[in-house]
PDB file of C-alpha atoms in Angstrom:
ATOM      1  CA  MET A   1      -8.266  34.881  15.867  1.00  0.00           C
ATOM      2  CA  TYR A   2      -6.683  37.701  13.428  1.00  0.00           C
ATOM      3  CA  LYS A   3      -6.018  41.202  14.838  1.00  0.00           C
ATOM      4  CA  THR A   4      -7.539  43.911  12.870  1.00  0.00           C
ATOM      5  CA  PHE A   5      -5.246  47.022  11.919  1.00  0.00           C
ATOM      6  CA  ILE A   6      -6.159  50.182  10.676  1.00  0.00           C
ATOM      7  CA  ILE A   7      -4.035  52.357   8.517  1.00  0.00           C
ATOM      8  CA  GLY A   8      -4.479  55.596   7.037  1.00  0.00           C
ATOM      9  CA  CYS A   9      -8.289  57.025   6.723  1.00  0.00           C
ATOM     10  CA  ASN A  10      -9.904  54.192   8.637  1.00  0.00           C
ATOM     11  CA  SER A  11      -9.203  51.613   6.262  1.00  0.00           C
ATOM     12  CA  VAL A  12      -8.740  48.160   7.419  1.00  0.00           C
ATOM     13  CA  LEU A  13      -5.643  46.245   6.736  1.00  0.00           C
ATOM     14  CA  PRO A  14      -6.375  43.049   5.113  1.00  0.00           C
ATOM     15  CA  THR A  15      -5.192  39.779   6.452  1.00  0.00           C
ATOM     16  CA  SER A  16      -4.654  36.593   4.936  1.00  0.00           C
ATOM     17  CA  ASN A  17      -4.220  33.119   6.311  1.00  0.00           C
ATOM     18  CA  LYS A  18      -2.487  31.736   3.154  1.00  0.00           C
ATOM     19  CA  ALA A  19       0.860  32.599   1.561  1.00  0.00           C
ATOM     20  CA  THR A  20       3.110  31.172  -1.459  1.00  0.00           C
ATOM     21  CA  HIS A  21       6.908  30.927  -1.213  1.00  0.00           C
ATOM     22  CA  ILE A  22       8.581  29.872  -4.498  1.00  0.00           C
ATOM     23  CA  GLY A  23       5.806  27.171  -5.369  1.00  0.00           C
ATOM     24  CA  ILE A  24       4.978  25.914  -1.745  1.00  0.00           C
ATOM     25  CA  CYS A  25       1.827  27.287  -0.260  1.00  0.00           C
ATOM     26  CA  ARG A  26       2.076  27.841   3.418  1.00  0.00           C
ATOM     27  CA  THR A  27      -1.234  27.992   5.714  1.00  0.00           C
ATOM     28  CA  ASP A  28      -1.885  28.288   9.394  1.00  0.00           C
ATOM     29  CA  ASP A  29      -3.598  24.805   9.593  1.00  0.00           C
ATOM     30  CA  ASP A  30      -2.482  22.513   6.691  1.00  0.00           C
ATOM     31  CA  SER A  31       0.439  23.622   4.096  1.00  0.00           C
ATOM     32  CA  CYS A  32       0.388  20.204   2.645  1.00  0.00           C
ATOM     33  CA  LYS A  33      -3.186  19.850   1.660  1.00  0.00           C
ATOM     34  CA  ALA A  34      -3.006  23.573   0.020  1.00  0.00           C
ATOM     35  CA  THR A  35       0.212  22.860  -1.682  1.00  0.00           C
ATOM     36  CA  ILE A  36      -1.041  19.335  -3.341  1.00  0.00           C
ATOM     37  CA  ASP A  37      -4.283  21.245  -4.290  1.00  0.00           C
ATOM     38  CA  GLU A  38      -2.207  24.131  -6.066  1.00  0.00           C
ATOM     39  CA  ASN A  39      -0.164  21.329  -7.401  1.00  0.00           C
ATOM     40  CA  LEU A  40      -3.217  18.995  -8.999  1.00  0.00           C
ATOM     41  CA  LYS A  41      -4.936  22.363 -10.531  1.00  0.00           C
ATOM     42  CA  LYS A  42      -1.555  23.135 -12.022  1.00  0.00           C
ATOM     43  CA  ALA A  43      -0.887  19.551 -13.385  1.00  0.00           C
ATOM     44  CA  ARG A  44      -4.773  19.183 -14.831  1.00  0.00           C
ATOM     45  CA  ARG A  45      -4.317  22.720 -16.580  1.00  0.00           C
ATOM     46  CA  THR A  46      -1.226  21.102 -18.156  1.00  0.00           C
ATOM     47  CA  LEU A  47      -2.783  17.921 -19.226  1.00  0.00           C
ATOM     48  CA  TYR A  48      -5.853  19.779 -20.871  1.00  0.00           C
ATOM     49  CA  SER A  49      -3.155  22.080 -22.647  1.00  0.00           C
ATOM     50  CA  LEU A  50      -1.306  19.047 -24.305  1.00  0.00           C
ATOM     51  CA  MET A  51      -4.398  17.529 -25.484  1.00  0.00           C
ATOM     52  CA  GLY A  52      -4.044  19.265 -28.535  1.00  0.00           C
ATOM     53  CA  VAL A  53      -0.980  17.144 -29.104  1.00  0.00           C
ATOM     54  CA  GLY A  54      -2.826  14.004 -28.700  1.00  0.00           C
ATOM     55  CA  LEU A  55      -2.403  13.077 -24.997  1.00  0.00           C
ATOM     56  CA  TYR A  56      -5.812  12.260 -24.098  1.00  0.00           C
ATOM     57  CA  GLY A  57      -5.884   8.344 -24.438  1.00  0.00           C
ATOM     58  CA  GLU A  58      -7.956   6.473 -26.941  1.00  0.00           C
ATOM     59  CA  ASN A  59      -7.265   7.487 -30.342  1.00  0.00           C
ATOM     60  CA  GLY A  60      -4.465   9.684 -29.315  1.00  0.00           C
ATOM     61  CA  LEU A  61      -0.502   9.127 -28.903  1.00  0.00           C
ATOM     62  CA  ASP A  62       0.747   5.569 -28.279  1.00  0.00           C
ATOM     63  CA  PRO A  63       1.207   4.825 -24.484  1.00  0.00           C
ATOM     64  CA  GLN A  64       5.058   5.210 -24.396  1.00  0.00           C
ATOM     65  CA  THR A  65       4.941   8.408 -25.937  1.00  0.00           C
ATOM     66  CA  SER A  66       2.235   9.744 -23.602  1.00  0.00           C
ATOM     67  CA  MET A  67       4.331   8.420 -20.514  1.00  0.00           C
ATOM     68  CA  SER A  68       7.507  10.080 -21.630  1.00  0.00           C
ATOM     69  CA  ILE A  69       5.288  13.638 -22.186  1.00  0.00           C
ATOM     70  CA  MET A  70       3.502  13.125 -18.852  1.00  0.00           C
ATOM     71  CA  ASN A  71       7.383  12.286 -17.115  1.00  0.00           C
ATOM     72  CA  THR A  72       8.556  15.589 -18.542  1.00  0.00           C
ATOM     73  CA  TYR A  73       5.796  18.115 -18.358  1.00  0.00           C
ATOM     74  CA  ILE A  74       3.097  17.065 -15.879  1.00  0.00           C
ATOM     75  CA  ILE A  75       4.947  14.807 -12.931  1.00  0.00           C
ATOM     76  CA  PRO A  76       7.444  17.715 -12.128  1.00  0.00           C
ATOM     77  CA  ILE A  77       4.229  20.020 -11.452  1.00  0.00           C
ATOM     78  CA  MET A  78       2.332  17.541  -9.747  1.00  0.00           C
ATOM     79  CA  PHE A  79       5.039  16.517  -7.471  1.00  0.00           C
ATOM     80  CA  TYR A  80       6.757  20.114  -7.101  1.00  0.00           C
ATOM     81  CA  GLY A  81       7.959  20.758  -3.306  1.00  0.00           C
ATOM     82  CA  LEU A  82       6.456  17.533  -1.703  1.00  0.00           C
ATOM     83  CA  GLU A  83       9.866  16.921  -0.919  1.00  0.00           C
ATOM     84  CA  ILE A  84       9.667  19.535   1.942  1.00  0.00           C
ATOM     85  CA  VAL A  85       6.017  19.369   2.640  1.00  0.00           C
ATOM     86  CA  ILE A  86       6.071  15.635   3.049  1.00  0.00           C
ATOM     87  CA  PRO A  87       2.259  14.414   2.762  1.00  0.00           C
ATOM     88  CA  ARG A  88       0.614  11.844   4.491  1.00  0.00           C
ATOM     89  CA  GLY A  89      -2.734   9.924   5.432  1.00  0.00           C
ATOM     90  CA  ARG A  90      -5.625  11.708   3.545  1.00  0.00           C
ATOM     91  CA  CYS A  91      -3.428  14.437   1.379  1.00  0.00           C
ATOM     92  CA  LEU A  92      -1.175  11.166   0.100  1.00  0.00           C
ATOM     93  CA  GLU A  93      -4.455   9.126  -0.723  1.00  0.00           C
ATOM     94  CA  ASN A  94      -5.707  12.161  -2.783  1.00  0.00           C
ATOM     95  CA  LEU A  95      -2.858  12.603  -4.585  1.00  0.00           C
ATOM     96  CA  ASN A  96      -2.613   8.950  -5.235  1.00  0.00           C
ATOM     97  CA  ILE A  97      -6.187   9.071  -6.612  1.00  0.00           C
ATOM     98  CA  GLN A  98      -5.412  11.759  -9.118  1.00  0.00           C
ATOM     99  CA  PHE A  99      -2.302   9.996 -10.282  1.00  0.00           C
ATOM    100  CA  LYS A 100      -4.124   6.711 -10.818  1.00  0.00           C
ATOM    101  CA  LYS A 101      -6.628   8.586 -12.667  1.00  0.00           C
ATOM    102  CA  PHE A 102      -4.298  10.157 -15.335  1.00  0.00           C
ATOM    103  CA  LEU A 103      -2.563   7.059 -15.566  1.00  0.00           C
ATOM    104  CA  LYS A 104      -5.796   5.156 -16.361  1.00  0.00           C
ATOM    105  CA  GLN A 105      -6.894   8.121 -18.796  1.00  0.00           C
ATOM    106  CA  LEU A 106      -3.750   8.076 -20.720  1.00  0.00           C
ATOM    107  CA  LEU A 107      -3.797   4.225 -20.968  1.00  0.00           C
ATOM    108  CA  SER A 108      -7.515   4.099 -22.212  1.00  0.00           C
ATOM    109  CA  LEU A 109      -8.464   1.770 -19.050  1.00  0.00           C
ATOM    110  CA  PRO A 110     -11.396   1.959 -17.130  1.00  0.00           C
ATOM    111  CA  LYS A 111     -11.545   2.913 -13.323  1.00  0.00           C
ATOM    112  CA  THR A 112     -11.894  -0.707 -12.486  1.00  0.00           C
ATOM    113  CA  VAL A 113      -8.602  -1.806 -13.556  1.00  0.00           C
ATOM    114  CA  ALA A 114      -6.352  -3.280 -10.686  1.00  0.00           C
ATOM    115  CA  ASP A 115      -3.778  -0.648  -9.714  1.00  0.00           C
ATOM    116  CA  PRO A 116      -0.605  -2.994 -10.138  1.00  0.00           C
ATOM    117  CA  ALA A 117      -1.753  -3.321 -13.821  1.00  0.00           C
ATOM    118  CA  ILE A 118      -1.117   0.640 -14.586  1.00  0.00           C
ATOM    119  CA  TYR A 119       2.229   0.485 -12.923  1.00  0.00           C
ATOM    120  CA  MET A 120       3.747  -2.630 -14.962  1.00  0.00           C
ATOM    121  CA  ILE A 121       1.858  -0.954 -18.320  1.00  0.00           C
ATOM    122  CA  SER A 122       3.159   2.584 -18.023  1.00  0.00           C
ATOM    123  CA  GLY A 123       6.431   1.716 -15.980  1.00  0.00           C
ATOM    124  CA  MET A 124       5.682   4.576 -13.599  1.00  0.00           C
ATOM    125  CA  LEU A 125       6.333   4.318  -9.988  1.00  0.00           C
ATOM    126  CA  PRO A 126       3.824   4.908  -7.639  1.00  0.00           C
ATOM    127  CA  VAL A 127       3.353   8.069  -6.011  1.00  0.00           C
ATOM    128  CA  GLU A 128       4.795   7.283  -2.557  1.00  0.00           C
ATOM    129  CA  ALA A 129       7.986   5.979  -4.500  1.00  0.00           C
ATOM    130  CA  GLN A 130       8.509   9.367  -6.464  1.00  0.00           C
ATOM    131  CA  ILE A 131       8.200  11.475  -3.338  1.00  0.00           C
ATOM    132  CA  ASP A 132      10.318   9.203  -1.423  1.00  0.00           C
ATOM    133  CA  VAL A 133      13.132   9.461  -4.199  1.00  0.00           C
ATOM    134  CA  LYS A 134      12.862  13.381  -4.193  1.00  0.00           C
ATOM    135  CA  ILE A 135      13.254  13.406  -0.286  1.00  0.00           C
ATOM    136  CA  LEU A 136      16.372  11.099  -0.659  1.00  0.00           C
ATOM    137  CA  THR A 137      17.524  13.481  -3.529  1.00  0.00           C
ATOM    138  CA  PHE A 138      17.163  16.291  -1.286  1.00  0.00           C
ATOM    139  CA  TYR A 139      19.146  14.833   1.604  1.00  0.00           C
ATOM    140  CA  GLY A 140      21.900  13.979  -0.688  1.00  0.00           C
ATOM    141  CA  ASN A 141      22.097  17.787  -1.821  1.00  0.00           C
ATOM    142  CA  ILE A 142      22.716  18.459   2.104  1.00  0.00           C
ATOM    143  CA  THR A 143      25.111  15.971   2.963  1.00  0.00           C
ATOM    144  CA  ARG A 144      27.235  17.257  -0.066  1.00  0.00           C
ATOM    145  CA  GLN A 145      27.102  20.997   1.193  1.00  0.00           C
ATOM    146  CA  GLY A 146      29.898  20.901   3.742  1.00  0.00           C
ATOM    147  CA  LYS A 147      29.842  21.244   7.602  1.00  0.00           C
ATOM    148  CA  ASN A 148      29.786  25.166   7.275  1.00  0.00           C
ATOM    149  CA  SER A 149      26.382  25.235   5.742  1.00  0.00           C
ATOM    150  CA  ILE A 150      23.285  25.963   7.958  1.00  0.00           C
ATOM    151  CA  GLU A 151      21.102  22.994   6.095  1.00  0.00           C
ATOM    152  CA  TRP A 152      24.259  20.379   7.140  1.00  0.00           C
ATOM    153  CA  GLN A 153      24.216  21.689  10.881  1.00  0.00           C
ATOM    154  CA  LEU A 154      20.662  21.548  11.111  1.00  0.00           C
ATOM    155  CA  ALA A 155      20.653  17.856   9.629  1.00  0.00           C
ATOM    156  CA  GLU A 156      23.211  17.007  12.225  1.00  0.00           C
ATOM    157  CA  ARG A 157      21.399  18.423  15.340  1.00  0.00           C
ATOM    158  CA  GLN A 158      17.926  16.960  14.040  1.00  0.00           C
ATOM    159  CA  LEU A 159      19.407  13.545  13.528  1.00  0.00           C
ATOM    160  CA  ASN A 160      20.814  13.437  16.899  1.00  0.00           C
ATOM    161  CA  VAL A 161      18.033  14.667  18.907  1.00  0.00           C
ATOM    162  CA  LYS A 162      14.758  13.859  17.357  1.00  0.00           C
ATOM    163  CA  ALA A 163      13.214  10.282  17.970  1.00  0.00           C
ATOM    164  CA  ILE A 164      12.111   8.258  15.109  1.00  0.00           C
ATOM    165  CA  ASN A 165       8.532   8.920  16.208  1.00  0.00           C
ATOM    166  CA  SER A 166       8.384  12.426  16.179  1.00  0.00           C
ATOM    167  CA  ASN A 167       6.977  14.843  13.558  1.00  0.00           C
ATOM    168  CA  SER A 168      10.168  16.257  12.315  1.00  0.00           C
ATOM    169  CA  TRP A 169      11.444  16.298   8.510  1.00  0.00           C
ATOM    170  CA  PHE A 170      14.303  14.197   9.804  1.00  0.00           C
ATOM    171  CA  SER A 171      12.497  11.646  11.686  1.00  0.00           C
ATOM    172  CA  LEU A 172      10.381  10.803   8.590  1.00  0.00           C
ATOM    173  CA  LEU A 173      13.637  10.611   6.492  1.00  0.00           C
ATOM    174  CA  ARG A 174      14.946   8.056   8.820  1.00  0.00           C
ATOM    175  CA  LYS A 175      11.749   5.757   8.141  1.00  0.00           C
ATOM    176  CA  ILE A 176      12.370   6.237   4.592  1.00  0.00           C
ATOM    177  CA  PHE A 177      16.205   4.928   5.185  1.00  0.00           C
ATOM    178  CA  LEU A 178      14.872   1.996   7.391  1.00  0.00           C
ATOM    179  CA  LYS A 179      12.233   0.985   4.591  1.00  0.00           C
ATOM    180  CA  TYR A 180      14.685   0.955   1.926  1.00  0.00           C
ATOM    181  CA  GLU A 181      17.396  -0.824   3.855  1.00  0.00           C
ATOM    182  CA  LEU A 182      19.907   1.926   3.417  1.00  0.00           C
ATOM    183  CA  ASN A 183      22.329   2.881   6.026  1.00  0.00           C
ATOM    184  CA  ASP A 184      21.886   5.474   8.873  1.00  0.00           C
ATOM    185  CA  PRO A 185      21.318   8.973   7.248  1.00  0.00           C
ATOM    186  CA  ALA A 186      24.113  10.254   9.905  1.00  0.00           C
ATOM    187  CA  GLN A 187      26.806   8.234   8.068  1.00  0.00           C
ATOM    188  CA  TYR A 188      26.135  10.387   4.656  1.00  0.00           C
ATOM    189  CA  LEU A 189      27.041  13.250   6.765  1.00  0.00           C
ATOM    190  CA  VAL A 190      30.259  12.524   7.916  1.00  0.00           C
ATOM    191  CA  ASN A 191      31.175  10.286   4.888  1.00  0.00           C
ATOM    192  CA  PRO A 192      29.268  12.182   1.935  1.00  0.00           C
ATOM    193  CA  ILE A 193      29.334  10.343  -1.643  1.00  0.00           C
ATOM    194  CA  SER A 194      29.146  11.847  -4.926  1.00  0.00           C
ATOM    195  CA  LYS A 195      26.020  12.683  -6.643  1.00  0.00           C
ATOM    196  CA  CYS A 196      26.216   9.933  -9.263  1.00  0.00           C
ATOM    197  CA  GLN A 197      26.645   7.084  -6.760  1.00  0.00           C
ATOM    198  CA  TRP A 198      23.944   8.513  -4.434  1.00  0.00           C
ATOM    199  CA  LYS A 199      21.463   8.315  -7.371  1.00  0.00           C
ATOM    200  CA  ARG A 200      22.444   4.906  -8.328  1.00  0.00           C
ATOM    201  CA  GLU A 201      22.085   3.944  -4.984  1.00  0.00           C
ATOM    202  CA  ILE A 202      18.922   5.056  -4.363  1.00  0.00           C
ATOM    203  CA  THR A 203      17.389   4.430  -7.716  1.00  0.00           C
ATOM    204  CA  SER A 204      18.079   0.876  -7.448  1.00  0.00           C
ATOM    205  CA  LYS A 205      17.184   0.500  -3.718  1.00  0.00           C
ATOM    206  CA  VAL A 206      13.691   1.954  -4.511  1.00  0.00           C
ATOM    207  CA  GLN A 207      13.026   0.305  -7.624  1.00  0.00           C
ATOM    208  CA  LYS A 208      13.977  -2.842  -6.133  1.00  0.00           C
ATOM    209  CA  PHE A 209      11.341  -2.691  -3.343  1.00  0.00           C
ATOM    210  CA  TRP A 210       8.679  -1.517  -5.603  1.00  0.00           C
ATOM    211  CA  ILE A 211       9.125  -3.891  -8.267  1.00  0.00           C
ATOM    212  CA  GLU A 212       8.791  -6.648  -5.682  1.00  0.00           C
ATOM    213  CA  LYS A 213       5.727  -5.177  -3.942  1.00  0.00           C
ATOM    214  CA  ILE A 214       3.909  -4.744  -7.162  1.00  0.00           C
ATOM    215  CA  LEU A 215       4.430  -7.849  -8.839  1.00  0.00           C
ATOM    216  CA  ASN A 216       3.390  -9.655  -5.253  1.00  0.00           C
ATOM    217  CA  GLN A 217       0.016  -7.437  -5.338  1.00  0.00           C
ATOM    218  CA  ALA A 218      -0.390  -8.610  -9.017  1.00  0.00           C
ATOM    219  CA  LYS A 219      -0.473 -12.138  -8.372  1.00  0.00           C
ATOM    220  CA  LEU A 220      -3.032 -11.662  -5.847  1.00  0.00           C
ATOM    221  CA  TYR A 221      -5.770 -10.712  -8.829  1.00  0.00           C
ATOM    222  CA  THR A 222      -7.153 -13.047 -11.214  1.00  0.00           C
ATOM    223  CA  SER A 223      -8.065 -10.433 -13.598  1.00  0.00           C
ATOM    224  CA  LEU A 224      -4.465  -9.997 -14.452  1.00  0.00           C
ATOM    225  CA  LYS A 225      -3.926 -13.674 -15.420  1.00  0.00           C
ATOM    226  CA  TYR A 226      -3.408 -12.965 -19.012  1.00  0.00           C
ATOM    227  CA  LEU A 227      -1.115 -10.208 -18.262  1.00  0.00           C
ATOM    228  CA  SER A 228       2.932 -11.040 -18.414  1.00  0.00           C
ATOM    229  CA  LEU A 229       4.219 -10.195 -14.726  1.00  0.00           C
ATOM    230  CA  ILE A 230       7.157  -7.535 -16.340  1.00  0.00           C
ATOM    231  CA  TYR A 231       7.480  -4.473 -14.187  1.00  0.00           C
ATOM    232  CA  LYS A 232      10.457  -2.082 -15.472  1.00  0.00           C
ATOM    233  CA  PRO A 233      10.259   1.285 -14.097  1.00  0.00           C
ATOM    234  CA  GLY A 234      11.021   3.805 -16.735  1.00  0.00           C
ATOM    235  CA  GLN A 235       9.806   1.259 -19.427  1.00  0.00           C
ATOM    236  CA  CYS A 236       6.448   0.520 -20.870  1.00  0.00           C
ATOM    237  CA  HIS A 237       5.179  -3.243 -21.016  1.00  0.00           C
ATOM    238  CA  PRO A 238       5.921  -5.048 -23.944  1.00  0.00           C
ATOM    239  CA  ILE A 239       2.362  -5.334 -24.756  1.00  0.00           C
ATOM    240  CA  ALA A 240       2.009  -1.402 -24.631  1.00  0.00           C
ATOM    241  CA  ASN A 241       4.970  -0.998 -27.073  1.00  0.00           C
ATOM    242  CA  THR A 242       4.377  -0.490 -30.749  1.00  0.00           C
ATOM    243  CA  ASN A 243       7.659  -0.905 -33.460  1.00  0.00           C
ATOM    244  CA  THR A 244       5.823   1.360 -35.778  1.00  0.00           C
ATOM    245  CA  MET A 245       3.973   4.925 -35.988  1.00  0.00           C
ATOM    246  CA  ASN A 246       1.138   3.382 -38.120  1.00  0.00           C
ATOM    247  CA  SER A 247      -2.197   4.842 -36.610  1.00  0.00           C
ATOM    248  CA  ARG A 248      -3.935   1.513 -37.011  1.00  0.00           C
ATOM    249  CA  GLU A 249      -1.603  -0.373 -34.915  1.00  0.00           C
ATOM    250  CA  ILE A 250      -1.734   2.633 -32.092  1.00  0.00           C
ATOM    251  CA  ILE A 251      -5.469   2.113 -32.084  1.00  0.00           C
ATOM    252  CA  ARG A 252      -5.425  -1.640 -31.493  1.00  0.00           C
ATOM    253  CA  ILE A 253      -3.382  -0.972 -28.281  1.00  0.00           C
ATOM    254  CA  PRO A 254      -6.044   0.045 -26.193  1.00  0.00           C
ATOM    255  CA  THR A 255      -8.231  -3.124 -26.928  1.00  0.00           C
ATOM    256  CA  LYS A 256      -5.255  -5.143 -26.387  1.00  0.00           C
ATOM    257  CA  LEU A 257      -4.509  -3.580 -22.905  1.00  0.00           C
ATOM    258  CA  LYS A 258      -8.160  -4.246 -21.925  1.00  0.00           C
ATOM    259  CA  ILE A 259      -8.047  -7.833 -22.652  1.00  0.00           C
ATOM    260  CA  ALA A 260      -4.727  -7.965 -20.936  1.00  0.00           C
ATOM    261  CA  THR A 261      -6.214  -6.611 -17.850  1.00  0.00           C
ATOM    262  CA  GLY A 262      -9.685  -8.285 -17.774  1.00  0.00           C
ATOM    263  CA  SER A 263     -11.601  -4.858 -18.468  1.00  0.00           C
ATOM    264  CA  TYR A 264     -12.797  -5.675 -21.747  1.00  0.00           C
ATOM    265  CA  ILE A 265     -16.723  -6.358 -21.691  1.00  0.00           C
ATOM    266  CA  LEU A 266     -17.209  -9.408 -24.343  1.00  0.00           C
ATOM    267  CA  GLN A 267     -20.302  -9.822 -26.150  1.00  0.00           C
ATOM    268  CA  THR A 268     -21.029 -13.229 -24.400  1.00  0.00           C
ATOM    269  CA  VAL A 269     -21.187 -10.904 -21.003  1.00  0.00           C
ATOM    270  CA  ARG A 270     -23.385  -8.175 -22.372  1.00  0.00           C
ATOM    271  CA  ALA A 271     -25.842 -10.966 -23.915  1.00  0.00           C
ATOM    272  CA  LYS A 272     -26.014 -12.321 -20.191  1.00  0.00           C
ATOM    273  CA  PHE A 273     -27.043  -8.643 -18.565  1.00  0.00           C
ATOM    274  CA  ILE A 274     -29.814  -8.302 -21.198  1.00  0.00           C
ATOM    275  CA  SER A 275     -31.052 -12.024 -21.799  1.00  0.00           C
ATOM    276  CA  ASN A 276     -30.370 -11.875 -25.545  1.00  0.00           C
ATOM    277  CA  THR A 277     -28.055 -15.151 -26.761  1.00  0.00           C
ATOM    278  CA  GLU A 278     -28.212 -13.505 -29.771  1.00  0.00           C
ATOM    279  CA  LEU A 279     -25.956 -10.659 -28.714  1.00  0.00           C
ATOM    280  CA  SER A 280     -23.022 -13.171 -27.566  1.00  0.00           C
ATOM    281  CA  ILE A 281     -22.431 -13.844 -31.378  1.00  0.00           C
ATOM    282  CA  CYS A 282     -19.082 -12.095 -32.773  1.00  0.00           C
ATOM    283  CA  LYS A 283     -19.555  -9.291 -34.391  1.00  0.00           C
ATOM    284  CA  LEU A 284     -16.644  -9.605 -36.723  1.00  0.00           C
ATOM    285  CA  CYS A 285     -17.306 -13.328 -38.070  1.00  0.00           C
ATOM    286  CA  ASN A 286     -20.712 -13.863 -37.313  1.00  0.00           C
ATOM    287  CA  GLU A 287     -20.319 -17.436 -36.358  1.00  0.00           C
ATOM    288  CA  THR A 288     -19.257 -18.401 -32.987  1.00  0.00           C
ATOM    289  CA  GLU A 289     -19.759 -16.579 -29.568  1.00  0.00           C
ATOM    290  CA  GLU A 290     -17.173 -13.877 -28.676  1.00  0.00           C
ATOM    291  CA  THR A 291     -14.737 -15.416 -26.127  1.00  0.00           C
ATOM    292  CA  LEU A 292     -11.348 -14.768 -24.697  1.00  0.00           C
ATOM    293  CA  PRO A 293     -10.029 -17.901 -26.831  1.00  0.00           C
ATOM    294  CA  HIS A 294     -11.908 -16.593 -29.739  1.00  0.00           C
ATOM    295  CA  PHE A 295      -9.544 -13.519 -30.229  1.00  0.00           C
ATOM    296  CA  TYR A 296      -6.609 -15.990 -30.459  1.00  0.00           C
TER     297      TYR A 296
END
């Protein structure tokens, strides 16, 4: 319960259970949820403000340009401060749902598309991977500050005192190091490495882990049998690239993506639902049934 304070002429001093400091929302119960809600609100506003330049999926910009704009303007806002307030459980799930929704919207794909497909096509890392990179980058900055800094001394103490199953930030850091098969985090305090070397190491480890995981998951989906298992973080899938800025070629990309991900509804499928065999005929040639081999 909050205590009421009276100042002046019987006026009650207002109290608040939430405060924002350098963009991170702090609350009494769940700072992580409040920060994520604010980040998603700002990210949606940014996405809507960029619709004027064609960032809205079908009939808009090509996927490669859309992903570049998203990396520049939307991703930094969506994940701001999450290396400090690490999301877990329901918070991480909500963030993941919104992130996948944005990607599917920009790639002009339906919500039912398999998750590995959107990562392979867009070249984006999953939410968990991007947050892990931010946490590892932040810890790398701490290791290079020197023994006289408060952050370095705090890291040394917490890594020596806290158990791996505690709720400490440094305990979660240990789990991330184990997940990506990195050395003990305390070793980097004693022997720090340069910023470029640290960035190369964490990027290679994180990408290797998620490339293997996403490609293994993609093999389990029969709907992705027509999609080449190519996943290069930072690069769009070859099927989403275009060598020209011709608007006709860009308009064809969403249809190709739907066919490759098994989400394109053929005329033969429509005809089965309404029991009308006449609708199964291809609307382009008006001769044979519209099937996947007919596209080729």
